[in-house]
């Protein structure tokens, strides 16, 4: 081990050790509030995943009145809505962080 290794390891530790959520505007919240926000986000994810799965079932004709084109179109809309909800909840932290950073 030469002297350059310690400098490299110090830089790696500062990069890896510094990777943790900042919570942006929610940094002042207590631990309980963060858990509640996480639980609500998880509930919304489950609901959106359910909407997505029901949309697949409707578009395939497994749910509803068989091969009705109206049910199929409604199923496609539910698929898009469910995926959009999942994307928005999954990226909410990044969206809030960017909006907060732009306001500073």
PDB file of N, CA and C in Angstrom:
ATOM      1  N   UNK A   1       0.850  -1.179   0.000  1.00  0.00           N
ATOM      2  CA  UNK A   1       0.000   0.000   0.000  1.00  0.00           C
ATOM      3  C   UNK A   1       0.890   1.235   0.000  1.00  0.00           C
ATOM      4  N   UNK A   2       0.654   2.093  -0.933  1.00  0.00           N
ATOM      5  CA  UNK A   2       1.435   3.312  -0.991  1.00  0.00           C
ATOM      6  C   UNK A   2       0.600   4.486  -0.506  1.00  0.00           C
ATOM      7  N   UNK A   3       1.225   5.622  -0.377  1.00  0.00           N
ATOM      8  CA  UNK A   3       0.567   6.768   0.262  1.00  0.00           C
ATOM      9  C   UNK A   3      -0.634   7.282  -0.520  1.00  0.00           C
ATOM     10  N   UNK A   4      -0.715   7.012  -1.808  1.00  0.00           N
ATOM     11  CA  UNK A   4      -1.849   7.458  -2.603  1.00  0.00           C
ATOM     12  C   UNK A   4      -3.136   6.728  -2.265  1.00  0.00           C
ATOM     13  N   UNK A   5      -3.027   5.496  -1.692  1.00  0.00           N
ATOM     14  CA  UNK A   5      -4.223   4.718  -1.341  1.00  0.00           C
ATOM     15  C   UNK A   5      -5.053   5.408  -0.270  1.00  0.00           C
ATOM     16  N   UNK A   6      -4.411   6.007   0.728  1.00  0.00           N
ATOM     17  CA  UNK A   6      -5.169   6.637   1.806  1.00  0.00           C
ATOM     18  C   UNK A   6      -5.966   7.833   1.295  1.00  0.00           C
ATOM     19  N   UNK A   7      -5.394   8.565   0.340  1.00  0.00           N
ATOM     20  CA  UNK A   7      -6.119   9.700  -0.244  1.00  0.00           C
ATOM     21  C   UNK A   7      -7.314   9.187  -1.033  1.00  0.00           C
ATOM     22  N   UNK A   8      -7.108   8.114  -1.801  1.00  0.00           N
ATOM     23  CA  UNK A   8      -8.204   7.534  -2.579  1.00  0.00           C
ATOM     24  C   UNK A   8      -9.311   7.022  -1.667  1.00  0.00           C
ATOM     25  N   UNK A   9      -8.949   6.323  -0.591  1.00  0.00           N
ATOM     26  CA  UNK A   9      -9.953   5.787   0.329  1.00  0.00           C
ATOM     27  C   UNK A   9     -10.706   6.904   1.039  1.00  0.00           C
ATOM     28  N   UNK A  10     -10.013   7.982   1.370  1.00  0.00           N
ATOM     29  CA  UNK A  10     -10.687   9.118   2.015  1.00  0.00           C
ATOM     30  C   UNK A  10     -11.712   9.728   1.073  1.00  0.00           C
ATOM     31  N   UNK A  11     -11.367   9.828  -0.211  1.00  0.00           N
ATOM     32  CA  UNK A  11     -12.309  10.387  -1.178  1.00  0.00           C
ATOM     33  C   UNK A  11     -13.509   9.462  -1.365  1.00  0.00           C
ATOM     34  N   UNK A  12     -13.271   8.150  -1.403  1.00  0.00           N
ATOM     35  CA  UNK A  12     -14.370   7.203  -1.558  1.00  0.00           C
ATOM     36  C   UNK A  12     -15.285   7.262  -0.338  1.00  0.00           C
ATOM     37  N   UNK A  13     -14.696   7.347   0.864  1.00  0.00           N
ATOM     38  CA  UNK A  13     -15.520   7.430   2.075  1.00  0.00           C
ATOM     39  C   UNK A  13     -16.371   8.690   2.090  1.00  0.00           C
ATOM     40  N   UNK A  14     -15.816   9.786   1.620  1.00  0.00           N
ATOM     41  CA  UNK A  14     -16.607  11.018   1.621  1.00  0.00           C
ATOM     42  C   UNK A  14     -17.747  10.945   0.610  1.00  0.00           C
ATOM     43  N   UNK A  15     -17.519  10.246  -0.509  1.00  0.00           N
ATOM     44  CA  UNK A  15     -18.580  10.113  -1.507  1.00  0.00           C
ATOM     45  C   UNK A  15     -19.644   9.143  -1.013  1.00  0.00           C
ATOM     46  N   UNK A  16     -19.227   7.967  -0.553  1.00  0.00           N
ATOM     47  CA  UNK A  16     -20.196   6.953  -0.113  1.00  0.00           C
ATOM     48  C   UNK A  16     -20.867   7.378   1.184  1.00  0.00           C
ATOM     49  N   UNK A  17     -20.119   7.945   2.103  1.00  0.00           N
ATOM     50  CA  UNK A  17     -20.689   8.371   3.375  1.00  0.00           C
ATOM     51  C   UNK A  17     -21.638   9.542   3.227  1.00  0.00           C
ATOM     52  N   UNK A  18     -21.473  10.326   2.155  1.00  0.00           N
ATOM     53  CA  UNK A  18     -22.327  11.485   1.957  1.00  0.00           C
ATOM     54  C   UNK A  18     -23.612  11.180   1.216  1.00  0.00           C
ATOM     55  N   UNK A  19     -23.802   9.913   0.793  1.00  0.00           N
ATOM     56  CA  UNK A  19     -25.010   9.559   0.053  1.00  0.00           C
ATOM     57  C   UNK A  19     -26.091   9.187   1.052  1.00  0.00           C
ATOM     58  N   UNK A  20     -26.952  10.122   1.327  1.00  0.00           N
ATOM     59  CA  UNK A  20     -28.096   9.897   2.197  1.00  0.00           C
ATOM     60  C   UNK A  20     -29.157  10.933   1.843  1.00  0.00           C
ATOM     61  N   UNK A  21     -30.413  10.590   2.054  1.00  0.00           N
ATOM     62  CA  UNK A  21     -31.457  11.542   1.650  1.00  0.00           C
ATOM     63  C   UNK A  21     -31.382  12.828   2.455  1.00  0.00           C
ATOM     64  N   UNK A  22     -31.642  13.919   1.775  1.00  0.00           N
ATOM     65  CA  UNK A  22     -31.621  15.235   2.401  1.00  0.00           C
ATOM     66  C   UNK A  22     -33.021  15.634   2.849  1.00  0.00           C
ATOM     67  N   UNK A  23     -34.032  15.070   2.243  1.00  0.00           N
ATOM     68  CA  UNK A  23     -35.444  15.360   2.498  1.00  0.00           C
ATOM     69  C   UNK A  23     -35.833  16.764   2.089  1.00  0.00           C
ATOM     70  N   UNK A  24     -34.925  17.556   1.568  1.00  0.00           N
ATOM     71  CA  UNK A  24     -35.249  18.880   1.045  1.00  0.00           C
ATOM     72  C   UNK A  24     -36.098  19.700   1.993  1.00  0.00           C
ATOM     73  N   UNK A  25     -37.291  20.118   1.564  1.00  0.00           N
ATOM     74  CA  UNK A  25     -38.129  20.956   2.419  1.00  0.00           C
ATOM     75  C   UNK A  25     -38.702  20.198   3.610  1.00  0.00           C
ATOM     76  N   UNK A  26     -38.641  18.869   3.576  1.00  0.00           N
ATOM     77  CA  UNK A  26     -39.184  18.077   4.673  1.00  0.00           C
ATOM     78  C   UNK A  26     -38.118  17.722   5.702  1.00  0.00           C
ATOM     79  N   UNK A  27     -36.939  18.331   5.605  1.00  0.00           N
ATOM     80  CA  UNK A  27     -35.845  18.014   6.519  1.00  0.00           C
ATOM     81  C   UNK A  27     -36.162  18.367   7.962  1.00  0.00           C
ATOM     82  N   UNK A  28     -37.018  19.342   8.195  1.00  0.00           N
ATOM     83  CA  UNK A  28     -37.347  19.764   9.556  1.00  0.00           C
ATOM     84  C   UNK A  28     -38.418  18.884  10.194  1.00  0.00           C
ATOM     85  N   UNK A  29     -38.997  17.985   9.418  1.00  0.00           N
ATOM     86  CA  UNK A  29     -40.029  17.119   9.974  1.00  0.00           C
ATOM     87  C   UNK A  29     -39.420  16.114  10.942  1.00  0.00           C
ATOM     88  N   UNK A  30     -40.212  15.675  11.870  1.00  0.00           N
ATOM     89  CA  UNK A  30     -39.754  14.659  12.804  1.00  0.00           C
ATOM     90  C   UNK A  30     -39.785  13.273  12.189  1.00  0.00           C
ATOM     91  N   UNK A  31     -39.278  12.296  12.925  1.00  0.00           N
ATOM     92  CA  UNK A  31     -39.228  10.923  12.442  1.00  0.00           C
ATOM     93  C   UNK A  31     -40.609  10.342  12.189  1.00  0.00           C
ATOM     94  N   UNK A  32     -41.563  10.656  13.058  1.00  0.00           N
ATOM     95  CA  UNK A  32     -42.916  10.135  12.888  1.00  0.00           C
ATOM     96  C   UNK A  32     -43.558  10.665  11.617  1.00  0.00           C
ATOM     97  N   UNK A  33     -43.366  11.933  11.329  1.00  0.00           N
ATOM     98  CA  UNK A  33     -43.943  12.523  10.121  1.00  0.00           C
ATOM     99  C   UNK A  33     -43.345  11.886   8.870  1.00  0.00           C
ATOM    100  N   UNK A  34     -42.045  11.590   8.891  1.00  0.00           N
ATOM    101  CA  UNK A  34     -41.407  10.946   7.739  1.00  0.00           C
ATOM    102  C   UNK A  34     -41.962   9.546   7.528  1.00  0.00           C
ATOM    103  N   UNK A  35     -42.230   8.829   8.618  1.00  0.00           N
ATOM    104  CA  UNK A  35     -42.814   7.487   8.510  1.00  0.00           C
ATOM    105  C   UNK A  35     -44.227   7.570   7.944  1.00  0.00           C
ATOM    106  N   UNK A  36     -45.000   8.557   8.373  1.00  0.00           N
ATOM    107  CA  UNK A  36     -46.368   8.726   7.868  1.00  0.00           C
ATOM    108  C   UNK A  36     -46.342   9.064   6.384  1.00  0.00           C
ATOM    109  N   UNK A  37     -45.436   9.943   5.964  1.00  0.00           N
ATOM    110  CA  UNK A  37     -45.322  10.279   4.535  1.00  0.00           C
ATOM    111  C   UNK A  37     -44.948   9.036   3.736  1.00  0.00           C
ATOM    112  N   UNK A  38     -44.021   8.230   4.259  1.00  0.00           N
ATOM    113  CA  UNK A  38     -43.638   6.989   3.586  1.00  0.00           C
ATOM    114  C   UNK A  38     -44.778   6.003   3.500  1.00  0.00           C
ATOM    115  N   UNK A  39     -45.572   5.898   4.571  1.00  0.00           N
ATOM    116  CA  UNK A  39     -46.716   4.974   4.579  1.00  0.00           C
ATOM    117  C   UNK A  39     -47.787   5.419   3.580  1.00  0.00           C
ATOM    118  N   UNK A  40     -48.041   6.706   3.504  1.00  0.00           N
ATOM    119  CA  UNK A  40     -49.023   7.213   2.540  1.00  0.00           C
ATOM    120  C   UNK A  40     -48.529   6.953   1.114  1.00  0.00           C
ATOM    121  N   UNK A  41     -47.234   7.176   0.867  1.00  0.00           N
ATOM    122  CA  UNK A  41     -46.681   6.909  -0.462  1.00  0.00           C
ATOM    123  C   UNK A  41     -46.806   5.431  -0.811  1.00  0.00           C
ATOM    124  N   UNK A  42     -46.553   4.544   0.158  1.00  0.00           N
ATOM    125  CA  UNK A  42     -46.678   3.110  -0.102  1.00  0.00           C
ATOM    126  C   UNK A  42     -48.131   2.731  -0.395  1.00  0.00           C
ATOM    127  N   UNK A  43     -49.071   3.328   0.326  1.00  0.00           N
ATOM    128  CA  UNK A  43     -50.488   3.050   0.081  1.00  0.00           C
ATOM    129  C   UNK A  43     -50.900   3.508  -1.319  1.00  0.00           C
ATOM    130  N   UNK A  44     -50.449   4.688  -1.718  1.00  0.00           N
ATOM    131  CA  UNK A  44     -50.774   5.189  -3.058  1.00  0.00           C
ATOM    132  C   UNK A  44     -50.152   4.296  -4.127  1.00  0.00           C
ATOM    133  N   UNK A  45     -48.932   3.794  -3.895  1.00  0.00           N
ATOM    134  CA  UNK A  45     -48.307   2.875  -4.840  1.00  0.00           C
ATOM    135  C   UNK A  45     -49.115   1.596  -4.994  1.00  0.00           C
ATOM    136  N   UNK A  46     -49.602   1.052  -3.878  1.00  0.00           N
ATOM    137  CA  UNK A  46     -50.405  -0.172  -3.937  1.00  0.00           C
ATOM    138  C   UNK A  46     -51.711   0.077  -4.694  1.00  0.00           C
ATOM    139  N   UNK A  47     -52.362   1.201  -4.433  1.00  0.00           N
ATOM    140  CA  UNK A  47     -53.608   1.533  -5.130  1.00  0.00           C
ATOM    141  C   UNK A  47     -53.360   1.694  -6.629  1.00  0.00           C
ATOM    142  N   UNK A  48     -52.282   2.398  -7.006  1.00  0.00           N
ATOM    143  CA  UNK A  48     -51.974   2.585  -8.431  1.00  0.00           C
ATOM    144  C   UNK A  48     -51.618   1.260  -9.101  1.00  0.00           C
ATOM    145  N   UNK A  49     -50.918   0.387  -8.379  1.00  0.00           N
ATOM    146  CA  UNK A  49     -50.612  -0.933  -8.946  1.00  0.00           C
ATOM    147  C   UNK A  49     -51.892  -1.731  -9.144  1.00  0.00           C
ATOM    148  N   UNK A  50     -52.838  -1.615  -8.211  1.00  0.00           N
ATOM    149  CA  UNK A  50     -54.133  -2.283  -8.368  1.00  0.00           C
ATOM    150  C   UNK A  50     -54.901  -1.758  -9.566  1.00  0.00           C
ATOM    151  N   UNK A  51     -54.892  -0.445  -9.747  1.00  0.00           N
ATOM    152  CA  UNK A  51     -55.557   0.154 -10.913  1.00  0.00           C
ATOM    153  C   UNK A  51     -54.917  -0.352 -12.203  1.00  0.00           C
ATOM    154  N   UNK A  52     -53.598  -0.438 -12.207  1.00  0.00           N
ATOM    155  CA  UNK A  52     -52.875  -0.939 -13.375  1.00  0.00           C
ATOM    156  C   UNK A  52     -53.280  -2.385 -13.681  1.00  0.00           C
ATOM    157  N   UNK A  53     -53.337  -3.230 -12.657  1.00  0.00           N
ATOM    158  CA  UNK A  53     -53.690  -4.640 -12.869  1.00  0.00           C
ATOM    159  C   UNK A  53     -55.142  -4.804 -13.321  1.00  0.00           C
ATOM    160  N   UNK A  54     -56.060  -4.033 -12.764  1.00  0.00           N
ATOM    161  CA  UNK A  54     -57.455  -4.081 -13.209  1.00  0.00           C
ATOM    162  C   UNK A  54     -57.552  -3.601 -14.655  1.00  0.00           C
ATOM    163  N   UNK A  55     -56.760  -2.586 -15.007  1.00  0.00           N
ATOM    164  CA  UNK A  55     -56.737  -2.112 -16.392  1.00  0.00           C
ATOM    165  C   UNK A  55     -56.259  -3.179 -17.355  1.00  0.00           C
ATOM    166  N   UNK A  56     -55.258  -3.944 -16.952  1.00  0.00           N
ATOM    167  CA  UNK A  56     -54.793  -5.050 -17.802  1.00  0.00           C
ATOM    168  C   UNK A  56     -55.896  -6.082 -17.971  1.00  0.00           C
ATOM    169  N   UNK A  57     -56.562  -6.422 -16.864  1.00  0.00           N
ATOM    170  CA  UNK A  57     -57.635  -7.412 -16.935  1.00  0.00           C
ATOM    171  C   UNK A  57     -58.779  -6.938 -17.837  1.00  0.00           C
ATOM    172  N   UNK A  58     -59.119  -5.656 -17.760  1.00  0.00           N
ATOM    173  CA  UNK A  58     -60.194  -5.130 -18.610  1.00  0.00           C
ATOM    174  C   UNK A  58     -59.785  -5.082 -20.075  1.00  0.00           C
ATOM    175  N   UNK A  59     -58.536  -4.717 -20.343  1.00  0.00           N
ATOM    176  CA  UNK A  59     -58.110  -4.623 -21.741  1.00  0.00           C
ATOM    177  C   UNK A  59     -57.987  -6.000 -22.386  1.00  0.00           C
ATOM    178  N   UNK A  60     -57.706  -7.025 -21.585  1.00  0.00           N
ATOM    179  CA  UNK A  60     -57.613  -8.385 -22.119  1.00  0.00           C
ATOM    180  C   UNK A  60     -58.973  -9.079 -22.180  1.00  0.00           C
ATOM    181  N   UNK A  61     -59.985  -8.494 -21.571  1.00  0.00           N
ATOM    182  CA  UNK A  61     -61.315  -9.086 -21.589  1.00  0.00           C
ATOM    183  C   UNK A  61     -61.561 -10.066 -20.460  1.00  0.00           C
ATOM    184  N   UNK A  62     -60.650 -10.128 -19.499  1.00  0.00           N
ATOM    185  CA  UNK A  62     -60.806 -11.048 -18.368  1.00  0.00           C
ATOM    186  C   UNK A  62     -61.775 -10.512 -17.329  1.00  0.00           C
ATOM    187  N   UNK A  63     -62.019  -9.221 -17.321  1.00  0.00           N
ATOM    188  CA  UNK A  63     -62.872  -8.590 -16.322  1.00  0.00           C
ATOM    189  C   UNK A  63     -63.877  -7.712 -17.059  1.00  0.00           C
ATOM    190  N   UNK A  64     -65.093  -7.742 -16.661  1.00  0.00           N
ATOM    191  CA  UNK A  64     -66.118  -6.935 -17.310  1.00  0.00           C
ATOM    192  C   UNK A  64     -66.961  -7.780 -18.252  1.00  0.00           C
ATOM    193  N   UNK A  65     -67.452  -7.156 -19.288  1.00  0.00           N
ATOM    194  CA  UNK A  65     -68.381  -7.841 -20.188  1.00  0.00           C
ATOM    195  C   UNK A  65     -67.672  -8.424 -21.410  1.00  0.00           C
ATOM    196  N   UNK A  66     -66.739  -9.273 -21.183  1.00  0.00           N
ATOM    197  CA  UNK A  66     -66.084  -9.981 -22.284  1.00  0.00           C
ATOM    198  C   UNK A  66     -65.215  -9.101 -23.137  1.00  0.00           C
ATOM    199  N   UNK A  67     -65.418  -9.192 -24.443  1.00  0.00           N
ATOM    200  CA  UNK A  67     -64.569  -8.482 -25.387  1.00  0.00           C
ATOM    201  C   UNK A  67     -65.188  -7.172 -25.863  1.00  0.00           C
ATOM    202  N   UNK A  68     -65.851  -6.466 -24.989  1.00  0.00           N
ATOM    203  CA  UNK A  68     -66.440  -5.179 -25.338  1.00  0.00           C
ATOM    204  C   UNK A  68     -65.335  -4.168 -25.623  1.00  0.00           C
ATOM    205  N   UNK A  69     -65.464  -3.443 -26.721  1.00  0.00           N
ATOM    206  CA  UNK A  69     -64.437  -2.454 -27.059  1.00  0.00           C
ATOM    207  C   UNK A  69     -64.432  -1.297 -26.064  1.00  0.00           C
ATOM    208  N   UNK A  70     -65.594  -1.021 -25.469  1.00  0.00           N
ATOM    209  CA  UNK A  70     -65.666   0.043 -24.467  1.00  0.00           C
ATOM    210  C   UNK A  70     -64.873  -0.347 -23.226  1.00  0.00           C
ATOM    211  N   UNK A  71     -65.014  -1.591 -22.786  1.00  0.00           N
ATOM    212  CA  UNK A  71     -64.263  -2.070 -21.629  1.00  0.00           C
ATOM    213  C   UNK A  71     -62.762  -2.088 -21.932  1.00  0.00           C
ATOM    214  N   UNK A  72     -62.413  -2.460 -23.151  1.00  0.00           N
ATOM    215  CA  UNK A  72     -61.007  -2.504 -23.545  1.00  0.00           C
ATOM    216  C   UNK A  72     -60.385  -1.113 -23.528  1.00  0.00           C
ATOM    217  N   UNK A  73     -61.101  -0.123 -24.036  1.00  0.00           N
ATOM    218  CA  UNK A  73     -60.591   1.250 -24.021  1.00  0.00           C
ATOM    219  C   UNK A  73     -60.480   1.785 -22.597  1.00  0.00           C
ATOM    220  N   UNK A  74     -61.454   1.451 -21.768  1.00  0.00           N
ATOM    221  CA  UNK A  74     -61.393   1.878 -20.369  1.00  0.00           C
ATOM    222  C   UNK A  74     -60.203   1.222 -19.682  1.00  0.00           C
ATOM    223  N   UNK A  75     -59.940  -0.032 -20.014  1.00  0.00           N
ATOM    224  CA  UNK A  75     -58.792  -0.727 -19.439  1.00  0.00           C
ATOM    225  C   UNK A  75     -57.478  -0.085 -19.835  1.00  0.00           C
ATOM    226  N   UNK A  76     -57.377   0.353 -21.091  1.00  0.00           N
ATOM    227  CA  UNK A  76     -56.151   1.015 -21.537  1.00  0.00           C
ATOM    228  C   UNK A  76     -55.937   2.330 -20.790  1.00  0.00           C
ATOM    229  N   UNK A  77     -57.012   3.050 -20.558  1.00  0.00           N
ATOM    230  CA  UNK A  77     -56.912   4.281 -19.782  1.00  0.00           C
ATOM    231  C   UNK A  77     -56.486   4.019 -18.348  1.00  0.00           C
ATOM    232  N   UNK A  78     -56.979   2.918 -17.776  1.00  0.00           N
ATOM    233  CA  UNK A  78     -56.589   2.570 -16.410  1.00  0.00           C
ATOM    234  C   UNK A  78     -55.123   2.161 -16.341  1.00  0.00           C
ATOM    235  N   UNK A  79     -54.641   1.483 -17.382  1.00  0.00           N
ATOM    236  CA  UNK A  79     -53.226   1.109 -17.421  1.00  0.00           C
ATOM    237  C   UNK A  79     -52.360   2.360 -17.405  1.00  0.00           C
ATOM    238  N   UNK A  80     -52.696   3.322 -18.256  1.00  0.00           N
ATOM    239  CA  UNK A  80     -51.920   4.563 -18.328  1.00  0.00           C
ATOM    240  C   UNK A  80     -52.007   5.332 -17.012  1.00  0.00           C
ATOM    241  N   UNK A  81     -53.203   5.402 -16.445  1.00  0.00           N
ATOM    242  CA  UNK A  81     -53.373   6.102 -15.168  1.00  0.00           C
ATOM    243  C   UNK A  81     -52.595   5.452 -14.037  1.00  0.00           C
ATOM    244  N   UNK A  82     -52.634   4.127 -13.980  1.00  0.00           N
ATOM    245  CA  UNK A  82     -51.903   3.421 -12.929  1.00  0.00           C
ATOM    246  C   UNK A  82     -50.404   3.612 -13.053  1.00  0.00           C
ATOM    247  N   UNK A  83     -49.887   3.500 -14.272  1.00  0.00           N
ATOM    248  CA  UNK A  83     -48.447   3.689 -14.472  1.00  0.00           C
ATOM    249  C   UNK A  83     -48.017   5.123 -14.186  1.00  0.00           C
ATOM    250  N   UNK A  84     -48.860   6.080 -14.555  1.00  0.00           N
ATOM    251  CA  UNK A  84     -48.548   7.479 -14.269  1.00  0.00           C
ATOM    252  C   UNK A  84     -48.497   7.727 -12.766  1.00  0.00           C
ATOM    253  N   UNK A  85     -49.447   7.176 -12.039  1.00  0.00           N
ATOM    254  CA  UNK A  85     -49.451   7.325 -10.579  1.00  0.00           C
ATOM    255  C   UNK A  85     -48.229   6.698  -9.942  1.00  0.00           C
ATOM    256  N   UNK A  86     -47.857   5.510 -10.414  1.00  0.00           N
ATOM    257  CA  UNK A  86     -46.665   4.844  -9.871  1.00  0.00           C
ATOM    258  C   UNK A  86     -45.425   5.693 -10.139  1.00  0.00           C
ATOM    259  N   UNK A  87     -45.300   6.216 -11.350  1.00  0.00           N
ATOM    260  CA  UNK A  87     -44.139   7.044 -11.688  1.00  0.00           C
ATOM    261  C   UNK A  87     -44.092   8.298 -10.825  1.00  0.00           C
ATOM    262  N   UNK A  88     -45.231   8.973 -10.653  1.00  0.00           N
ATOM    263  CA  UNK A  88     -45.233  10.213  -9.877  1.00  0.00           C
ATOM    264  C   UNK A  88     -44.888   9.978  -8.416  1.00  0.00           C
ATOM    265  N   UNK A  89     -45.429   8.903  -7.825  1.00  0.00           N
ATOM    266  CA  UNK A  89     -45.119   8.631  -6.419  1.00  0.00           C
ATOM    267  C   UNK A  89     -43.666   8.205  -6.267  1.00  0.00           C
ATOM    268  N   UNK A  90     -43.178   7.380  -7.206  1.00  0.00           N
ATOM    269  CA  UNK A  90     -41.797   6.915  -7.106  1.00  0.00           C
ATOM    270  C   UNK A  90     -40.798   8.060  -7.283  1.00  0.00           C
ATOM    271  N   UNK A  91     -41.142   9.061  -8.052  1.00  0.00           N
ATOM    272  CA  UNK A  91     -40.217  10.174  -8.280  1.00  0.00           C
ATOM    273  C   UNK A  91     -40.590  11.418  -7.470  1.00  0.00           C
ATOM    274  N   UNK A  92     -41.483  11.290  -6.509  1.00  0.00           N
ATOM    275  CA  UNK A  92     -41.928  12.458  -5.734  1.00  0.00           C
ATOM    276  C   UNK A  92     -40.777  13.111  -4.982  1.00  0.00           C
ATOM    277  N   UNK A  93     -39.878  12.311  -4.424  1.00  0.00           N
ATOM    278  CA  UNK A  93     -38.735  12.877  -3.704  1.00  0.00           C
ATOM    279  C   UNK A  93     -37.872  13.738  -4.599  1.00  0.00           C
ATOM    280  N   UNK A  94     -37.603  13.259  -5.802  1.00  0.00           N
ATOM    281  CA  UNK A  94     -36.798  14.028  -6.741  1.00  0.00           C
ATOM    282  C   UNK A  94     -37.539  15.285  -7.197  1.00  0.00           C
ATOM    283  N   UNK A  95     -38.843  15.155  -7.440  1.00  0.00           N
ATOM    284  CA  UNK A  95     -39.625  16.312  -7.881  1.00  0.00           C
ATOM    285  C   UNK A  95     -39.652  17.386  -6.802  1.00  0.00           C
ATOM    286  N   UNK A  96     -39.927  16.988  -5.534  1.00  0.00           N
ATOM    287  CA  UNK A  96     -39.949  17.963  -4.446  1.00  0.00           C
ATOM    288  C   UNK A  96     -38.576  18.594  -4.245  1.00  0.00           C
ATOM    289  N   UNK A  97     -37.531  17.778  -4.345  1.00  0.00           N
ATOM    290  CA  UNK A  97     -36.177  18.311  -4.178  1.00  0.00           C
ATOM    291  C   UNK A  97     -35.822  19.321  -5.245  1.00  0.00           C
ATOM    292  N   UNK A  98     -36.189  19.039  -6.509  1.00  0.00           N
ATOM    293  CA  UNK A  98     -35.893  19.981  -7.592  1.00  0.00           C
ATOM    294  C   UNK A  98     -36.684  21.276  -7.448  1.00  0.00           C
ATOM    295  N   UNK A  99     -37.952  21.155  -7.117  1.00  0.00           N
ATOM    296  CA  UNK A  99     -38.776  22.358  -6.957  1.00  0.00           C
ATOM    297  C   UNK A  99     -38.270  23.187  -5.793  1.00  0.00           C
ATOM    298  N   UNK A 100     -37.898  22.522  -4.696  1.00  0.00           N
ATOM    299  CA  UNK A 100     -37.357  23.237  -3.537  1.00  0.00           C
ATOM    300  C   UNK A 100     -36.042  23.917  -3.880  1.00  0.00           C
ATOM    301  N   UNK A 101     -35.182  23.227  -4.632  1.00  0.00           N
ATOM    302  CA  UNK A 101     -33.886  23.791  -4.994  1.00  0.00           C
ATOM    303  C   UNK A 101     -34.043  24.974  -5.943  1.00  0.00           C
ATOM    304  N   UNK A 102     -35.032  24.919  -6.832  1.00  0.00           N
ATOM    305  CA  UNK A 102     -35.248  26.042  -7.744  1.00  0.00           C
ATOM    306  C   UNK A 102     -35.778  27.264  -7.003  1.00  0.00           C
ATOM    307  N   UNK A 103     -36.459  27.030  -5.891  1.00  0.00           N
ATOM    308  CA  UNK A 103     -37.009  28.154  -5.125  1.00  0.00           C
ATOM    309  C   UNK A 103     -35.983  28.834  -4.253  1.00  0.00           C
ATOM    310  N   UNK A 104     -34.862  28.187  -4.009  1.00  0.00           N
ATOM    311  CA  UNK A 104     -33.834  28.766  -3.130  1.00  0.00           C
ATOM    312  C   UNK A 104     -33.032  29.741  -3.855  1.00  0.00           C
TER     313      UNK A 104
END
